[in-house]
XYZ file of N, CA and C in Angstrom:
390
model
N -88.672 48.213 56.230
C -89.514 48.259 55.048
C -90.771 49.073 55.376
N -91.231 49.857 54.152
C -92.262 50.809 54.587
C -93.679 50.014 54.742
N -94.400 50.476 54.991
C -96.062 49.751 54.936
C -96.528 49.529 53.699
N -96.205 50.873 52.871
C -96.430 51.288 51.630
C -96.204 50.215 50.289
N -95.047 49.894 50.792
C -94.973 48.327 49.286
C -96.005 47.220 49.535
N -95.963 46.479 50.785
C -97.106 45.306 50.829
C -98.719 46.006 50.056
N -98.843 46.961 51.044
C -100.268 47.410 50.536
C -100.376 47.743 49.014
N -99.423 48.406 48.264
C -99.847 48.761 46.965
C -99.549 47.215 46.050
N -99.014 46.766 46.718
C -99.079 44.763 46.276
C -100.532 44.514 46.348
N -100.827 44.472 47.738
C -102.347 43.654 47.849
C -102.950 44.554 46.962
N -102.915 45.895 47.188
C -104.206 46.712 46.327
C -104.430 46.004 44.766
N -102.898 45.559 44.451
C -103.112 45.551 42.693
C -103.185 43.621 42.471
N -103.230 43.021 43.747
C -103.719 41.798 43.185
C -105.366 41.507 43.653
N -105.905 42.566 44.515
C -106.628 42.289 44.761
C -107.569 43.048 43.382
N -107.267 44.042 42.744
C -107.820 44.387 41.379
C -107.592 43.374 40.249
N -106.694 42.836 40.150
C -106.507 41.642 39.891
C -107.467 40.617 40.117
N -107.846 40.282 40.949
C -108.478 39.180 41.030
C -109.794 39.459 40.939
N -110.041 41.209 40.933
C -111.431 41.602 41.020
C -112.101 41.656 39.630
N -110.750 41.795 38.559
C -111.101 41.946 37.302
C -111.424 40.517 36.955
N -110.603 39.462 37.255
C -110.910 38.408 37.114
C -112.383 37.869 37.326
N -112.881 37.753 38.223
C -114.253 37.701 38.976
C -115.420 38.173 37.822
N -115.028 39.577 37.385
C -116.230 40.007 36.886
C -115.678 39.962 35.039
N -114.793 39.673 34.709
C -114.371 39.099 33.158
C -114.504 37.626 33.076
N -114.083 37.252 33.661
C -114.395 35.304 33.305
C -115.628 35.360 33.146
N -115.420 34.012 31.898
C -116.739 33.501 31.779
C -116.962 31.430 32.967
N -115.277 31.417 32.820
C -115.557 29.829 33.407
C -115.288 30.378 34.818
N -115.979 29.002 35.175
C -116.243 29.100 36.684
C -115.251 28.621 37.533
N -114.184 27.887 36.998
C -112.731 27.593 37.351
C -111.569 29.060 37.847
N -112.009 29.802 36.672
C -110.919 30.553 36.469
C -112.106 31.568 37.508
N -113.134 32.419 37.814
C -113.446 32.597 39.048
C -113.656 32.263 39.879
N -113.148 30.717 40.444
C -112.636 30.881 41.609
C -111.314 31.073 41.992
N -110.778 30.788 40.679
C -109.165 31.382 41.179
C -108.608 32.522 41.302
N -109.845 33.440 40.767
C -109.663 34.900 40.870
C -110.228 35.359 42.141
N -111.178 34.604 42.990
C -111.450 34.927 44.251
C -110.649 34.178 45.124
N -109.866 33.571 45.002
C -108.276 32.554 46.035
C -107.541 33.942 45.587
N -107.386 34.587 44.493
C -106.414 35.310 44.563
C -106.676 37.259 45.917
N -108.035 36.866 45.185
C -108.639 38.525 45.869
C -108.178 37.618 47.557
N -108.351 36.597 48.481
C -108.171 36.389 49.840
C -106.756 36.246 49.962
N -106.574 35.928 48.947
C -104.793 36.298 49.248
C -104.394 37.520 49.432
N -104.602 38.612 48.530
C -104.461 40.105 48.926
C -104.948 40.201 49.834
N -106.143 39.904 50.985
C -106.901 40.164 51.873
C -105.364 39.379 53.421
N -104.829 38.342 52.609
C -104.071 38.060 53.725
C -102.894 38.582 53.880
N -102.373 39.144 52.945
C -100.992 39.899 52.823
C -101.846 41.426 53.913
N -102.240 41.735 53.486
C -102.827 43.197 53.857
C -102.663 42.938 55.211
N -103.249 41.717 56.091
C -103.381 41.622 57.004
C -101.933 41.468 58.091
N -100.957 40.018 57.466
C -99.632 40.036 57.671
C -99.204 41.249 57.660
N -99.496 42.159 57.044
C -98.589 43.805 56.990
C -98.666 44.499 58.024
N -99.959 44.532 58.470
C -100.655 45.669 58.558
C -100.497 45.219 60.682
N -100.228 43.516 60.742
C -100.093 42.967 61.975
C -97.861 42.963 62.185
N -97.503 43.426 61.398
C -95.745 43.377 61.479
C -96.091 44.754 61.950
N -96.704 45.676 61.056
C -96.567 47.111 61.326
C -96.853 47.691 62.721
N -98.212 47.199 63.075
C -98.619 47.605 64.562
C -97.510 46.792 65.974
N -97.165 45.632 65.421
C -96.396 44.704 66.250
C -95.645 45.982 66.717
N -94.550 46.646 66.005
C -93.786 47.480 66.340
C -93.953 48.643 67.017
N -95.052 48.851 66.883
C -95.322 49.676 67.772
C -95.901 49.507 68.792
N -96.537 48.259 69.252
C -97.112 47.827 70.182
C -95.823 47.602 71.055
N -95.778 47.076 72.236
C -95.003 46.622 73.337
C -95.516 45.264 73.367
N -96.631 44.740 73.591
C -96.800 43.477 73.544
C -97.456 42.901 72.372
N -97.144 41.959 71.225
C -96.981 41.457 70.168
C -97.846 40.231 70.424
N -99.488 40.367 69.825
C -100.072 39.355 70.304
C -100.084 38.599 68.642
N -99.733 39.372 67.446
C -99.835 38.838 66.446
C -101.257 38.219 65.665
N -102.136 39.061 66.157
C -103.627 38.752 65.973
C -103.618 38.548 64.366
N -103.166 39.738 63.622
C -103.327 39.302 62.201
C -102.898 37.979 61.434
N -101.834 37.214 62.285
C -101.028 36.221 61.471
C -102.306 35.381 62.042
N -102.699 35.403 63.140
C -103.579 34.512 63.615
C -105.158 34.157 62.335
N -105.405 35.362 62.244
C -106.843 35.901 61.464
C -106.105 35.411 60.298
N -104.868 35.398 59.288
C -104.554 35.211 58.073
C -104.814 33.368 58.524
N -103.928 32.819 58.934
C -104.294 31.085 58.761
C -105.832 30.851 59.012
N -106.992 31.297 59.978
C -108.345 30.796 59.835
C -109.108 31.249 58.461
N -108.606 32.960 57.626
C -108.515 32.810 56.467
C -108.196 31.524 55.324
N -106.836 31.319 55.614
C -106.159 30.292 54.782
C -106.926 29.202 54.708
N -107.742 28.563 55.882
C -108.293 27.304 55.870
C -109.750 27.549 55.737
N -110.221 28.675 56.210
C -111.710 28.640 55.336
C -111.475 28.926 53.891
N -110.626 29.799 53.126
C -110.555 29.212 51.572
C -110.372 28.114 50.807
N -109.650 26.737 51.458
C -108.939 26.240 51.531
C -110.576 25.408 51.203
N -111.293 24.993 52.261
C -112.586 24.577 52.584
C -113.444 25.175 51.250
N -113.616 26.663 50.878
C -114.070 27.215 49.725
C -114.132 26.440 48.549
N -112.648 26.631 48.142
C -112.222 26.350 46.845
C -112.482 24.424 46.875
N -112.621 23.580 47.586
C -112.939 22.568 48.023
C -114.476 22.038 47.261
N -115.186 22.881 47.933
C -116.755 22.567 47.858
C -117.111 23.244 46.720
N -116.294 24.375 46.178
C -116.818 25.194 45.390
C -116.185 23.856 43.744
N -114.908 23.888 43.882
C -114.400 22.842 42.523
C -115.771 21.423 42.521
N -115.840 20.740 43.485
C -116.937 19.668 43.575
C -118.118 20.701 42.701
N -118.542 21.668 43.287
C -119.568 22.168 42.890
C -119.576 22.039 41.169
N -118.518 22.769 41.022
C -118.649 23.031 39.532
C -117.955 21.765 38.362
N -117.454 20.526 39.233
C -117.192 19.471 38.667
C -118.267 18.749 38.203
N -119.666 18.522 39.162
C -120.440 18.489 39.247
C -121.476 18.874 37.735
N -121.509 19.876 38.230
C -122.363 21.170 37.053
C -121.578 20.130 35.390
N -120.571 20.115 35.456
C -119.964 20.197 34.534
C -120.189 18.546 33.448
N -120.521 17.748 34.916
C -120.740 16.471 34.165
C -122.191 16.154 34.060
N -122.754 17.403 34.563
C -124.093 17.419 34.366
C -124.639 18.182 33.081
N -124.049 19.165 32.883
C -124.536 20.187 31.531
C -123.265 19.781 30.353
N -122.360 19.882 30.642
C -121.083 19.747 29.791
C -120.069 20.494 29.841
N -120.668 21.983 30.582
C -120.119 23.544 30.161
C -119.745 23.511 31.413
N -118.809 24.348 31.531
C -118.226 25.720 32.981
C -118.905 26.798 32.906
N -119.128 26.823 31.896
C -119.120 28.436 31.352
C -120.661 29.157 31.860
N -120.213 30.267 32.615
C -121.440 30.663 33.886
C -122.719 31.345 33.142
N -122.373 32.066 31.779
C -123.498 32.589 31.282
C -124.324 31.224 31.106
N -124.067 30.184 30.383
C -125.026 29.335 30.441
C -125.624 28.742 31.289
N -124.930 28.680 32.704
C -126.125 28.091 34.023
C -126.716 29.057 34.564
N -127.948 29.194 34.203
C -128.443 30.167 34.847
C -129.534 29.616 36.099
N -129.874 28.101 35.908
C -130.436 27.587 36.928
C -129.841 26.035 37.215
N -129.386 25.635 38.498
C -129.586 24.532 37.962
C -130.665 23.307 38.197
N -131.829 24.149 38.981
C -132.988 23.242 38.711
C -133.341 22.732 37.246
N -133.379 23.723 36.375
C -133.622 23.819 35.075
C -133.012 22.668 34.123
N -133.718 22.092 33.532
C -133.537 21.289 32.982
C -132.148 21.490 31.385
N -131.669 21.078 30.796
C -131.243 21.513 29.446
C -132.033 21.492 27.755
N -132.947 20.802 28.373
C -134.168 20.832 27.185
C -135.365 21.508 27.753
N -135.442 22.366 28.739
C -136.993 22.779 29.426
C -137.098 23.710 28.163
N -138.638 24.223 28.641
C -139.230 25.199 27.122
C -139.027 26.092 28.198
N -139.058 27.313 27.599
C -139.811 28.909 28.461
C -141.141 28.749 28.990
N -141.083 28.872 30.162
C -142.220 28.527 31.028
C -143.450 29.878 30.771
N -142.935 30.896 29.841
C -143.626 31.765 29.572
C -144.842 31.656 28.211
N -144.362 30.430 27.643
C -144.979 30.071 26.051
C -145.848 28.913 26.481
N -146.202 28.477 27.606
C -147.859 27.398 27.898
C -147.203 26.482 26.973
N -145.966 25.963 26.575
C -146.090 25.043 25.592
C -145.985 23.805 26.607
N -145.372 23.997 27.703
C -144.884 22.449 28.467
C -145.524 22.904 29.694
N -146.619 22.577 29.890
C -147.273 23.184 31.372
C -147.635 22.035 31.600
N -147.489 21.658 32.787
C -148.115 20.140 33.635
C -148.291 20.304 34.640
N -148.428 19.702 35.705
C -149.259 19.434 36.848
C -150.447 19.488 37.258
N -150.836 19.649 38.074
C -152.392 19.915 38.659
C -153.218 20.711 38.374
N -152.574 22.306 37.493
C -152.900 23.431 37.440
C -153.304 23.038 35.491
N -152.723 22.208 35.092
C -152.832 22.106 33.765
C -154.011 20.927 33.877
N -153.333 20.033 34.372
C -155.304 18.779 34.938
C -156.746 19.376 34.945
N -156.000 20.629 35.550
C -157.754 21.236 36.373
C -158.021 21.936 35.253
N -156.905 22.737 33.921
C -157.481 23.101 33.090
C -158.295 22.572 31.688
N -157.769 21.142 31.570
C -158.140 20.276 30.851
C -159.397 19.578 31.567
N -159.636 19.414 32.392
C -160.654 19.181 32.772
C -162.382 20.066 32.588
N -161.511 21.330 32.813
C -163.067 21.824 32.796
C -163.014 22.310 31.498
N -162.223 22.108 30.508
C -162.453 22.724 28.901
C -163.498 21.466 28.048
């Protein structure tokens, strides 16, 4: 088998998953579009470690090696990242990424630009000397 089929595979899932990434709006469906982009990243690698194997004399198989510590740091990713946004989710209501834009930020805060909700010390000291 040539080199040529795996790679034009990974190339088009990894566009795939790239389109994904930057078109989603939920935060579910980008991370499954970035599990998909490390998957192309691990095929590429499996290929690219069969291909040299053969030509090597001694077959240390480094890429299959590098694809499983891949596999389990995504694995770990998609883990912390779902909590993350399970999280978010029972906190705001939404997935949906245009709307978190902080999540210090409250869901009723004002624009911190309109003096309408100013407090602390800096607002004390101004009420004070007025």
């Amino acid at each position: 088998m040539h080199l040529a089929y795996p790679v034009v595979l990974s190339a088009l899932l990894f566009c795939t998953g790239l389109y994904g990434v930057l078109a989603r709006r939920n935060a579910i469906l980008v991370l499954m579009s970035v599990e998909l982009m490390l998957n192309a990243v691990n095929l590429n690698l499996v290929a690219f470690d069969v291909w040299l194997s053969k030509a090597a004399e001694e077959t240390l198989h480094s890429g299959q090696a590098l694809t499983l510590f891949t596999i389990a740091i995504a694995a770990a990713e998609i883990g912390i990242g779902l909590a993350i946004v399970l999280a978010v989710h029972r906190n705001r209501g939404t997935s949906d990424i245009d709307k978190l834009r902080d999540t210090a930020e409250g869901p009723d805060s004002e624009d911190p630009g309109t003096g309408a909700s100013e407090t602390g010390p800096a607002a004390e000291k101004a009420e004070a000397t007025a």
